[in-house]
Amino acid sequence: ETQNKGLEEGRRTLVEGRSAKTMALSRSCLSGGRLLSSSLRRTKFTLPDLAYGYGELEPIISGEIMELHHSKHHNTYVTNLNVAMEKLGDAQAKGDITAVVAAQAAIKFNGGGHVNHSIFWQNLAPPSKGGGAPPTGDLAEAIDATFGSLEAMKTKLSAMSVAVQGSGWGWLGTDAAGKLALATCANQDPLEATTGLVPLFGIDVWEHAYYLDYKNVRPD
């Protein structure tokens, strides 16, 4: 009887100890969730500056398109991304899983738009700043080894990008092994999150990127 009583007291102590730890962990997780939600609400994404003027890419891309594309379209993605992140933070703070899930689509679309365009602007440059010059060094060698030549890579990537149905992007990227690969993504789906490829160079085939200059003739 004495032994059974000792075992029961030991079991009770163990259960109470586990309960205390569980409650402490729950409080910690809740606190961490609140901190994360607060951090998300404080995060503000901003429109990046361009390293060149809107008109410096003419006659290939007009200054009017560049200004609209950067200051209007990209800026809208940034604005909507910040709104979506704010909603996500509020939903997490309230423990509203339905609202958390609902916020994901807006974050993917507007976050992807922000990521894609931030890369796109860095891919462009006027001739006075190196624009139009062929790649050199390791990248040039990798392109030749993978595609046969720069022209062959450009032809294949252009064809893939033109063939995108609706809106999207064509990409040159690298895989986990560092090998070059071409891919396309629909809408504003970001390359790395969608395919695992790290983006190097992107072609925007949304109509807002070219329509004022090239109308509906995407191949041009």
Tab-separated table of C-alpha atoms in Angstrom:
chain	number	residue	atom	x	y	z
A	1	GLU	CA	0.000	0.000	0.000
A	2	THR	CA	2.842	2.345	0.925
A	3	GLN	CA	4.518	1.556	-2.416
A	4	ASN	CA	1.290	2.215	-4.380
A	5	LYS	CA	0.782	5.490	-2.543
A	6	GLY	CA	4.327	6.548	-3.423
A	7	LEU	CA	3.808	5.673	-7.070
A	8	GLU	CA	0.565	7.654	-7.194
A	9	GLU	CA	2.223	10.692	-5.638
A	10	GLY	CA	5.095	10.396	-8.115
A	11	ARG	CA	2.672	10.126	-11.049
A	12	ARG	CA	0.762	13.175	-9.837
A	13	THR	CA	3.963	15.179	-9.486
A	14	LEU	CA	5.049	14.182	-13.002
A	15	VAL	CA	1.667	15.107	-14.531
A	16	GLU	CA	1.589	18.418	-12.700
A	17	GLY	CA	5.131	19.135	-13.837
A	18	ARG	CA	4.290	18.333	-17.441
A	19	SER	CA	1.153	20.475	-17.239
A	20	ALA	CA	3.152	23.399	-15.914
A	21	LYS	CA	5.688	23.000	-18.716
A	22	THR	CA	2.919	22.726	-21.308
A	23	MET	CA	1.251	25.881	-20.029
A	24	ALA	CA	4.573	27.709	-20.034
A	25	LEU	CA	5.251	26.544	-23.588
A	26	SER	CA	1.767	27.629	-24.697
A	27	ARG	CA	2.299	31.072	-23.166
A	28	SER	CA	5.693	31.264	-24.862
A	29	CYS	CA	4.255	30.297	-28.250
A	30	LEU	CA	1.422	32.790	-27.863
A	31	SER	CA	3.885	35.494	-26.921
A	32	GLY	CA	6.077	34.550	-29.877
A	33	GLY	CA	3.064	34.703	-32.187
A	34	ARG	CA	2.224	38.175	-30.923
A	35	LEU	CA	5.812	39.294	-31.436
A	36	LEU	CA	5.805	37.867	-34.975
A	37	SER	CA	2.485	39.541	-35.744
A	38	SER	CA	3.793	42.835	-34.410
A	39	SER	CA	6.941	42.461	-36.491
A	40	LEU	CA	4.888	41.745	-39.625
A	41	ARG	CA	2.804	44.854	-39.072
A	42	ARG	CA	5.965	46.952	-38.693
A	43	THR	CA	7.555	45.596	-41.895
A	44	LYS	CA	7.196	48.096	-44.721
A	45	PHE	CA	8.367	47.336	-48.227
A	46	THR	CA	9.387	50.257	-50.397
A	47	LEU	CA	9.699	51.002	-54.098
A	48	PRO	CA	13.377	50.729	-55.096
A	49	ASP	CA	15.065	53.589	-56.895
A	50	LEU	CA	16.290	53.036	-60.442
A	51	ALA	CA	19.972	53.354	-61.321
A	52	TYR	CA	19.041	55.262	-64.497
A	53	GLY	CA	16.473	57.765	-65.701
A	54	TYR	CA	13.134	56.744	-67.161
A	55	GLY	CA	14.148	57.990	-70.613
A	56	GLU	CA	17.617	56.442	-70.704
A	57	LEU	CA	16.438	53.133	-72.204
A	58	GLU	CA	14.937	54.750	-75.309
A	59	PRO	CA	14.344	53.875	-78.110
A	60	ILE	CA	14.067	50.235	-76.906
A	61	ILE	CA	11.772	51.109	-73.998
A	62	SER	CA	10.142	54.531	-73.906
A	63	GLY	CA	10.404	56.812	-70.920
A	64	GLU	CA	6.596	56.834	-70.691
A	65	ILE	CA	6.426	53.075	-70.265
A	66	MET	CA	9.278	53.071	-67.765
A	67	GLU	CA	7.632	55.752	-65.646
A	68	LEU	CA	4.246	54.015	-65.661
A	69	HIS	CA	5.778	50.593	-65.083
A	70	HIS	CA	7.944	51.683	-62.168
A	71	SER	CA	6.032	54.476	-60.439
A	72	LYS	CA	2.527	53.087	-60.982
A	73	HIS	CA	2.513	49.310	-61.529
A	74	HIS	CA	5.434	48.334	-59.289
A	75	ASN	CA	4.397	50.866	-56.685
A	76	THR	CA	0.921	49.318	-56.594
A	77	TYR	CA	2.418	45.898	-55.852
A	78	VAL	CA	4.415	47.407	-52.991
A	79	THR	CA	1.385	49.217	-51.564
A	80	ASN	CA	-0.839	46.144	-51.752
A	81	LEU	CA	1.887	43.922	-50.303
A	82	ASN	CA	2.133	46.158	-47.246
A	83	VAL	CA	-1.657	46.055	-46.828
A	84	ALA	CA	-1.662	42.257	-47.131
A	85	MET	CA	1.145	41.911	-44.583
A	86	GLU	CA	-0.768	44.138	-42.184
A	87	LYS	CA	-3.848	41.917	-42.561
A	88	LEU	CA	-1.724	38.817	-42.021
A	89	GLY	CA	-0.272	40.260	-38.828
A	90	ASP	CA	-3.733	41.138	-37.518
A	91	ALA	CA	-5.060	37.672	-38.394
A	92	GLN	CA	-2.183	35.947	-36.609
A	93	ALA	CA	-2.597	38.147	-33.546
A	94	LYS	CA	-6.273	37.158	-33.394
A	95	GLY	CA	-5.578	33.498	-34.129
A	96	ASP	CA	-7.913	33.715	-37.137
A	97	ILE	CA	-6.627	30.869	-39.335
A	98	THR	CA	-9.215	31.570	-42.053
A	99	ALA	CA	-7.969	35.137	-42.448
A	100	VAL	CA	-4.342	33.918	-42.342
A	101	VAL	CA	-5.011	31.575	-45.252
A	102	ALA	CA	-6.961	34.248	-47.138
A	103	ALA	CA	-3.999	36.653	-46.902
A	104	GLN	CA	-1.637	34.235	-48.654
A	105	ALA	CA	-2.951	34.847	-52.178
A	106	ALA	CA	-2.478	38.618	-51.947
A	107	ILE	CA	1.004	38.191	-50.468
A	108	LYS	CA	2.029	35.749	-53.213
A	109	PHE	CA	0.747	37.980	-56.016
A	110	ASN	CA	1.912	41.366	-54.743
A	111	GLY	CA	5.056	40.014	-53.071
A	112	GLY	CA	5.934	38.211	-56.286
A	113	GLY	CA	5.313	41.400	-58.251
A	114	HIS	CA	7.658	43.299	-55.944
A	115	VAL	CA	10.396	40.638	-56.092
A	116	ASN	CA	10.153	40.186	-59.859
A	117	HIS	CA	10.250	43.875	-60.694
A	118	SER	CA	13.074	44.597	-58.256
A	119	ILE	CA	15.176	42.061	-60.190
A	120	PHE	CA	13.909	43.315	-63.553
A	121	TRP	CA	15.072	46.914	-62.996
A	122	GLN	CA	18.560	45.675	-62.158
A	123	ASN	CA	18.652	43.624	-65.367
A	124	LEU	CA	18.190	46.781	-67.435
A	125	ALA	CA	20.753	49.473	-68.171
A	126	PRO	CA	21.342	52.121	-70.844
A	127	PRO	CA	24.349	51.666	-73.191
A	128	SER	CA	26.223	54.348	-71.247
A	129	LYS	CA	26.066	52.080	-68.187
A	130	GLY	CA	26.852	48.776	-69.874
A	131	GLY	CA	23.408	47.968	-71.254
A	132	GLY	CA	23.439	45.688	-74.301
A	133	ALA	CA	26.941	44.389	-73.684
A	134	PRO	CA	27.222	40.572	-73.821
A	135	PRO	CA	28.051	38.687	-70.612
A	136	THR	CA	31.668	37.832	-69.917
A	137	GLY	CA	33.653	35.511	-67.690
A	138	ASP	CA	32.072	32.539	-65.923
A	139	LEU	CA	28.535	33.465	-66.976
A	140	ALA	CA	29.474	33.637	-70.653
A	141	GLU	CA	31.214	30.272	-70.409
A	142	ALA	CA	28.227	28.708	-68.634
A	143	ILE	CA	25.822	30.027	-71.285
A	144	ASP	CA	27.958	28.602	-74.099
A	145	ALA	CA	28.312	25.259	-72.317
A	146	THR	CA	24.590	24.965	-71.551
A	147	PHE	CA	22.935	26.446	-74.632
A	148	GLY	CA	25.669	26.441	-77.286
A	149	SER	CA	25.858	30.223	-77.581
A	150	LEU	CA	24.388	33.462	-76.253
A	151	GLU	CA	22.221	33.806	-79.359
A	152	ALA	CA	20.859	30.277	-78.926
A	153	MET	CA	19.962	31.035	-75.297
A	154	LYS	CA	18.282	34.314	-76.268
A	155	THR	CA	16.286	32.624	-79.030
A	156	LYS	CA	15.057	29.865	-76.723
A	157	LEU	CA	14.227	32.192	-73.820
A	158	SER	CA	12.433	34.620	-76.130
A	159	ALA	CA	10.339	31.822	-77.643
A	160	MET	CA	9.405	30.500	-74.198
A	161	SER	CA	8.487	33.985	-72.957
A	162	VAL	CA	6.382	34.818	-76.026
A	163	ALA	CA	4.491	31.540	-75.541
A	164	VAL	CA	3.385	32.399	-71.975
A	165	GLN	CA	-0.408	32.391	-71.965
A	166	GLY	CA	-1.879	35.539	-70.512
A	167	SER	CA	0.658	37.303	-68.286
A	168	GLY	CA	3.875	36.117	-66.722
A	169	TRP	CA	7.654	36.039	-66.889
A	170	GLY	CA	10.484	34.288	-68.697
A	171	TRP	CA	13.627	33.578	-66.670
A	172	LEU	CA	17.251	32.537	-66.818
A	173	GLY	CA	18.245	31.076	-63.465
A	174	THR	CA	20.510	28.610	-61.709
A	175	ASP	CA	19.501	25.372	-60.019
A	176	ALA	CA	20.771	23.948	-56.720
A	177	ALA	CA	23.829	22.543	-58.471
A	178	GLY	CA	24.671	25.907	-60.009
A	179	LYS	CA	23.590	24.850	-63.507
A	180	LEU	CA	21.835	27.338	-65.784
A	181	ALA	CA	18.206	26.699	-66.692
A	182	LEU	CA	15.330	28.502	-68.413
A	183	ALA	CA	11.793	28.668	-67.046
A	184	THR	CA	8.553	30.603	-67.242
A	185	CYS	CA	6.180	31.562	-64.449
A	186	ALA	CA	2.548	32.614	-64.657
A	187	ASN	CA	1.282	35.952	-63.400
A	188	GLN	CA	3.622	37.298	-60.691
A	189	ASP	CA	4.703	33.918	-59.305
A	190	PRO	CA	8.316	34.401	-58.170
A	191	LEU	CA	10.838	32.091	-59.813
A	192	GLU	CA	12.708	30.791	-56.772
A	193	ALA	CA	9.618	30.124	-54.663
A	194	THR	CA	7.901	28.452	-57.623
A	195	THR	CA	10.679	26.393	-59.231
A	196	GLY	CA	13.657	26.492	-56.862
A	197	LEU	CA	15.756	28.296	-59.483
A	198	VAL	CA	17.660	31.388	-58.390
A	199	PRO	CA	16.792	34.193	-60.856
A	200	LEU	CA	19.523	35.863	-62.896
A	201	PHE	CA	17.611	37.548	-65.698
A	202	GLY	CA	13.890	38.077	-66.272
A	203	ILE	CA	11.628	39.124	-69.129
A	204	ASP	CA	8.339	40.734	-68.131
A	205	VAL	CA	5.615	39.714	-70.585
A	206	TRP	CA	2.760	41.477	-68.866
A	207	GLU	CA	1.258	43.879	-71.421
A	208	HIS	CA	1.923	46.883	-69.194
A	209	ALA	CA	5.642	46.267	-69.798
A	210	TYR	CA	5.475	46.795	-73.561
A	211	TYR	CA	2.025	47.666	-74.906
A	212	LEU	CA	2.491	51.435	-75.367
A	213	ASP	CA	5.556	50.798	-77.556
A	214	TYR	CA	4.825	47.463	-79.222
A	215	LYS	CA	1.025	47.136	-78.966
A	216	ASN	CA	0.001	43.444	-79.070
A	217	VAL	CA	3.117	42.274	-80.934
A	218	ARG	CA	4.806	40.563	-77.986
A	219	PRO	CA	7.686	39.027	-80.012
A	220	ASP	CA	8.959	42.515	-80.907
